[in-house]
Amino acid sequence: MNILYLLLPLSMLFVLAIALALGWAVFNGQFDDTEDAGSSILRDSDT
């Protein structure tokens, strides 16, 4: 039971860090243009 006093706060900090990283990525435009990046390899010319 004592291990819960350690694991619960650590897991909450881990979830908060993931949420902050996702929020940073969304608000800084990391997911703005997902279609163009995937199809750019098909338009690449080998000249």
PDB file of N, CA and C in Angstrom:
ATOM      1  N   MET A   1       0.810  -1.195   0.000  1.00  0.00           N
ATOM      2  CA  MET A   1       0.000   0.000   0.000  1.00  0.00           C
ATOM      3  C   MET A   1       0.860   1.269   0.000  1.00  0.00           C
ATOM      4  N   ASN A   2       2.016   1.199   0.619  1.00  0.00           N
ATOM      5  CA  ASN A   2       2.885   2.377   0.672  1.00  0.00           C
ATOM      6  C   ASN A   2       3.439   2.751  -0.689  1.00  0.00           C
ATOM      7  N   ILE A   3       3.535   1.777  -1.580  1.00  0.00           N
ATOM      8  CA  ILE A   3       4.072   2.066  -2.912  1.00  0.00           C
ATOM      9  C   ILE A   3       3.135   2.964  -3.710  1.00  0.00           C
ATOM     10  N   LEU A   4       1.849   2.963  -3.378  1.00  0.00           N
ATOM     11  CA  LEU A   4       0.897   3.831  -4.063  1.00  0.00           C
ATOM     12  C   LEU A   4       1.186   5.305  -3.802  1.00  0.00           C
ATOM     13  N   TYR A   5       1.745   5.621  -2.646  1.00  0.00           N
ATOM     14  CA  TYR A   5       2.099   7.000  -2.346  1.00  0.00           C
ATOM     15  C   TYR A   5       3.237   7.490  -3.232  1.00  0.00           C
ATOM     16  N   LEU A   6       3.982   6.592  -3.802  1.00  0.00           N
ATOM     17  CA  LEU A   6       5.047   6.948  -4.735  1.00  0.00           C
ATOM     18  C   LEU A   6       4.565   6.879  -6.177  1.00  0.00           C
ATOM     19  N   LEU A   7       3.847   5.824  -6.516  1.00  0.00           N
ATOM     20  CA  LEU A   7       3.475   5.603  -7.904  1.00  0.00           C
ATOM     21  C   LEU A   7       2.395   6.554  -8.415  1.00  0.00           C
ATOM     22  N   LEU A   8       1.441   6.897  -7.583  1.00  0.00           N
ATOM     23  CA  LEU A   8       0.377   7.800  -8.039  1.00  0.00           C
ATOM     24  C   LEU A   8       0.892   9.198  -8.392  1.00  0.00           C
ATOM     25  N   PRO A   9       1.686   9.852  -7.551  1.00  0.00           N
ATOM     26  CA  PRO A   9       2.219  11.157  -7.969  1.00  0.00           C
ATOM     27  C   PRO A   9       3.151  11.063  -9.173  1.00  0.00           C
ATOM     28  N   LEU A  10       3.952  10.013  -9.250  1.00  0.00           N
ATOM     29  CA  LEU A  10       4.835   9.865 -10.412  1.00  0.00           C
ATOM     30  C   LEU A  10       4.039   9.677 -11.700  1.00  0.00           C
ATOM     31  N   SER A  11       2.979   8.903 -11.634  1.00  0.00           N
ATOM     32  CA  SER A  11       2.172   8.703 -12.838  1.00  0.00           C
ATOM     33  C   SER A  11       1.437   9.974 -13.222  1.00  0.00           C
ATOM     34  N   MET A  12       1.006  10.756 -12.243  1.00  0.00           N
ATOM     35  CA  MET A  12       0.349  12.031 -12.555  1.00  0.00           C
ATOM     36  C   MET A  12       1.337  13.011 -13.187  1.00  0.00           C
ATOM     37  N   LEU A  13       2.572  13.030 -12.717  1.00  0.00           N
ATOM     38  CA  LEU A  13       3.596  13.876 -13.337  1.00  0.00           C
ATOM     39  C   LEU A  13       3.913  13.425 -14.752  1.00  0.00           C
ATOM     40  N   PHE A  14       3.916  12.124 -14.964  1.00  0.00           N
ATOM     41  CA  PHE A  14       4.177  11.586 -16.297  1.00  0.00           C
ATOM     42  C   PHE A  14       3.058  11.972 -17.265  1.00  0.00           C
ATOM     43  N   VAL A  15       1.810  11.868 -16.825  1.00  0.00           N
ATOM     44  CA  VAL A  15       0.662  12.251 -17.662  1.00  0.00           C
ATOM     45  C   VAL A  15       0.702  13.753 -17.942  1.00  0.00           C
ATOM     46  N   LEU A  16       1.057  14.548 -16.956  1.00  0.00           N
ATOM     47  CA  LEU A  16       1.153  15.993 -17.155  1.00  0.00           C
ATOM     48  C   LEU A  16       2.251  16.343 -18.156  1.00  0.00           C
ATOM     49  N   ALA A  17       3.383  15.649 -18.090  1.00  0.00           N
ATOM     50  CA  ALA A  17       4.469  15.901 -19.040  1.00  0.00           C
ATOM     51  C   ALA A  17       4.050  15.536 -20.462  1.00  0.00           C
ATOM     52  N   ILE A  18       3.326  14.433 -20.616  1.00  0.00           N
ATOM     53  CA  ILE A  18       2.846  14.039 -21.944  1.00  0.00           C
ATOM     54  C   ILE A  18       1.847  15.056 -22.469  1.00  0.00           C
ATOM     55  N   ALA A  19       0.944  15.525 -21.610  1.00  0.00           N
ATOM     56  CA  ALA A  19      -0.047  16.518 -22.031  1.00  0.00           C
ATOM     57  C   ALA A  19       0.623  17.824 -22.429  1.00  0.00           C
ATOM     58  N   LEU A  20       1.637  18.233 -21.688  1.00  0.00           N
ATOM     59  CA  LEU A  20       2.358  19.461 -22.044  1.00  0.00           C
ATOM     60  C   LEU A  20       3.099  19.315 -23.371  1.00  0.00           C
ATOM     61  N   ALA A  21       3.701  18.160 -23.602  1.00  0.00           N
ATOM     62  CA  ALA A  21       4.412  17.938 -24.866  1.00  0.00           C
ATOM     63  C   ALA A  21       3.437  17.918 -26.042  1.00  0.00           C
ATOM     64  N   LEU A  22       2.291  17.305 -25.870  1.00  0.00           N
ATOM     65  CA  LEU A  22       1.294  17.280 -26.941  1.00  0.00           C
ATOM     66  C   LEU A  22       0.728  18.667 -27.189  1.00  0.00           C
ATOM     67  N   GLY A  23       0.458  19.399 -26.126  1.00  0.00           N
ATOM     68  CA  GLY A  23      -0.043  20.763 -26.292  1.00  0.00           C
ATOM     69  C   GLY A  23       0.962  21.655 -26.984  1.00  0.00           C
ATOM     70  N   TRP A  24       2.242  21.512 -26.631  1.00  0.00           N
ATOM     71  CA  TRP A  24       3.279  22.295 -27.302  1.00  0.00           C
ATOM     72  C   TRP A  24       3.332  21.972 -28.793  1.00  0.00           C
ATOM     73  N   ALA A  25       3.242  20.687 -29.123  1.00  0.00           N
ATOM     74  CA  ALA A  25       3.320  20.282 -30.526  1.00  0.00           C
ATOM     75  C   ALA A  25       2.121  20.797 -31.315  1.00  0.00           C
ATOM     76  N   VAL A  26       0.946  20.751 -30.727  1.00  0.00           N
ATOM     77  CA  VAL A  26      -0.260  21.207 -31.430  1.00  0.00           C
ATOM     78  C   VAL A  26      -0.221  22.715 -31.631  1.00  0.00           C
ATOM     79  N   PHE A  27       0.123  23.458 -30.593  1.00  0.00           N
ATOM     80  CA  PHE A  27       0.077  24.920 -30.689  1.00  0.00           C
ATOM     81  C   PHE A  27       1.255  25.513 -31.440  1.00  0.00           C
ATOM     82  N   ASN A  28       2.298  24.749 -31.704  1.00  0.00           N
ATOM     83  CA  ASN A  28       3.421  25.244 -32.488  1.00  0.00           C
ATOM     84  C   ASN A  28       3.372  24.779 -33.935  1.00  0.00           C
ATOM     85  N   GLY A  29       2.270  24.185 -34.352  1.00  0.00           N
ATOM     86  CA  GLY A  29       2.074  23.876 -35.761  1.00  0.00           C
ATOM     87  C   GLY A  29       2.715  22.594 -36.241  1.00  0.00           C
ATOM     88  N   GLN A  30       2.987  21.653 -35.378  1.00  0.00           N
ATOM     89  CA  GLN A  30       3.622  20.413 -35.798  1.00  0.00           C
ATOM     90  C   GLN A  30       2.680  19.530 -36.614  1.00  0.00           C
ATOM     91  N   PHE A  31       1.381  19.712 -36.437  1.00  0.00           N
ATOM     92  CA  PHE A  31       0.406  18.859 -37.117  1.00  0.00           C
ATOM     93  C   PHE A  31      -0.418  19.632 -38.139  1.00  0.00           C
ATOM     94  N   ASP A  32       0.095  20.757 -38.625  1.00  0.00           N
ATOM     95  CA  ASP A  32      -0.681  21.589 -39.539  1.00  0.00           C
ATOM     96  C   ASP A  32      -0.818  20.972 -40.924  1.00  0.00           C
ATOM     97  N   ASP A  33       0.257  20.484 -41.496  1.00  0.00           N
ATOM     98  CA  ASP A  33       0.234  20.008 -42.881  1.00  0.00           C
ATOM     99  C   ASP A  33       0.725  18.573 -42.927  1.00  0.00           C
ATOM    100  N   THR A  34      -0.152  17.636 -42.610  1.00  0.00           N
ATOM    101  CA  THR A  34       0.255  16.235 -42.590  1.00  0.00           C
ATOM    102  C   THR A  34       0.132  15.570 -43.957  1.00  0.00           C
ATOM    103  N   GLU A  35      -0.740  16.061 -44.814  1.00  0.00           N
ATOM    104  CA  GLU A  35      -0.934  15.437 -46.118  1.00  0.00           C
ATOM    105  C   GLU A  35       0.221  15.730 -47.073  1.00  0.00           C
ATOM    106  N   ASP A  36       0.733  16.939 -47.061  1.00  0.00           N
ATOM    107  CA  ASP A  36       1.780  17.315 -48.012  1.00  0.00           C
ATOM    108  C   ASP A  36       3.094  16.593 -47.715  1.00  0.00           C
ATOM    109  N   ALA A  37       3.404  16.394 -46.460  1.00  0.00           N
ATOM    110  CA  ALA A  37       4.648  15.716 -46.104  1.00  0.00           C
ATOM    111  C   ALA A  37       4.629  14.253 -46.531  1.00  0.00           C
ATOM    112  N   GLY A  38       3.468  13.614 -46.436  1.00  0.00           N
ATOM    113  CA  GLY A  38       3.373  12.207 -46.829  1.00  0.00           C
ATOM    114  C   GLY A  38       3.414  12.001 -48.327  1.00  0.00           C
ATOM    115  N   SER A  39       2.884  12.938 -49.082  1.00  0.00           N
ATOM    116  CA  SER A  39       2.868  12.760 -50.526  1.00  0.00           C
ATOM    117  C   SER A  39       4.068  13.392 -51.218  1.00  0.00           C
ATOM    118  N   SER A  40       4.919  14.086 -50.482  1.00  0.00           N
ATOM    119  CA  SER A  40       6.069  14.730 -51.120  1.00  0.00           C
ATOM    120  C   SER A  40       7.068  13.712 -51.654  1.00  0.00           C
ATOM    121  N   ILE A  41       7.121  12.530 -51.067  1.00  0.00           N
ATOM    122  CA  ILE A  41       8.045  11.516 -51.551  1.00  0.00           C
ATOM    123  C   ILE A  41       7.602  10.999 -52.918  1.00  0.00           C
ATOM    124  N   LEU A  42       6.318  11.049 -53.192  1.00  0.00           N
ATOM    125  CA  LEU A  42       5.821  10.576 -54.483  1.00  0.00           C
ATOM    126  C   LEU A  42       6.093  11.597 -55.591  1.00  0.00           C
ATOM    127  N   ARG A  43       6.211  12.869 -55.259  1.00  0.00           N
ATOM    128  CA  ARG A  43       6.458  13.911 -56.249  1.00  0.00           C
ATOM    129  C   ARG A  43       7.941  14.195 -56.449  1.00  0.00           C
ATOM    130  N   ASP A  44       8.824  13.471 -55.761  1.00  0.00           N
ATOM    131  CA  ASP A  44      10.245  13.714 -55.837  1.00  0.00           C
ATOM    132  C   ASP A  44      10.764  13.335 -57.220  1.00  0.00           C
ATOM    133  N   SER A  45      11.491  14.242 -57.843  1.00  0.00           N
ATOM    134  CA  SER A  45      12.051  13.962 -59.162  1.00  0.00           C
ATOM    135  C   SER A  45      13.501  13.545 -59.013  1.00  0.00           C
ATOM    136  N   ASP A  46      13.910  12.578 -59.778  1.00  0.00           N
ATOM    137  CA  ASP A  46      15.277  12.067 -59.735  1.00  0.00           C
ATOM    138  C   ASP A  46      16.089  12.653 -60.884  1.00  0.00           C
ATOM    139  N   THR A  47      16.258  13.953 -60.894  1.00  0.00           N
ATOM    140  CA  THR A  47      17.024  14.576 -61.980  1.00  0.00           C
ATOM    141  C   THR A  47      18.433  14.885 -61.554  1.00  0.00           C
TER     142      THR A  47
END
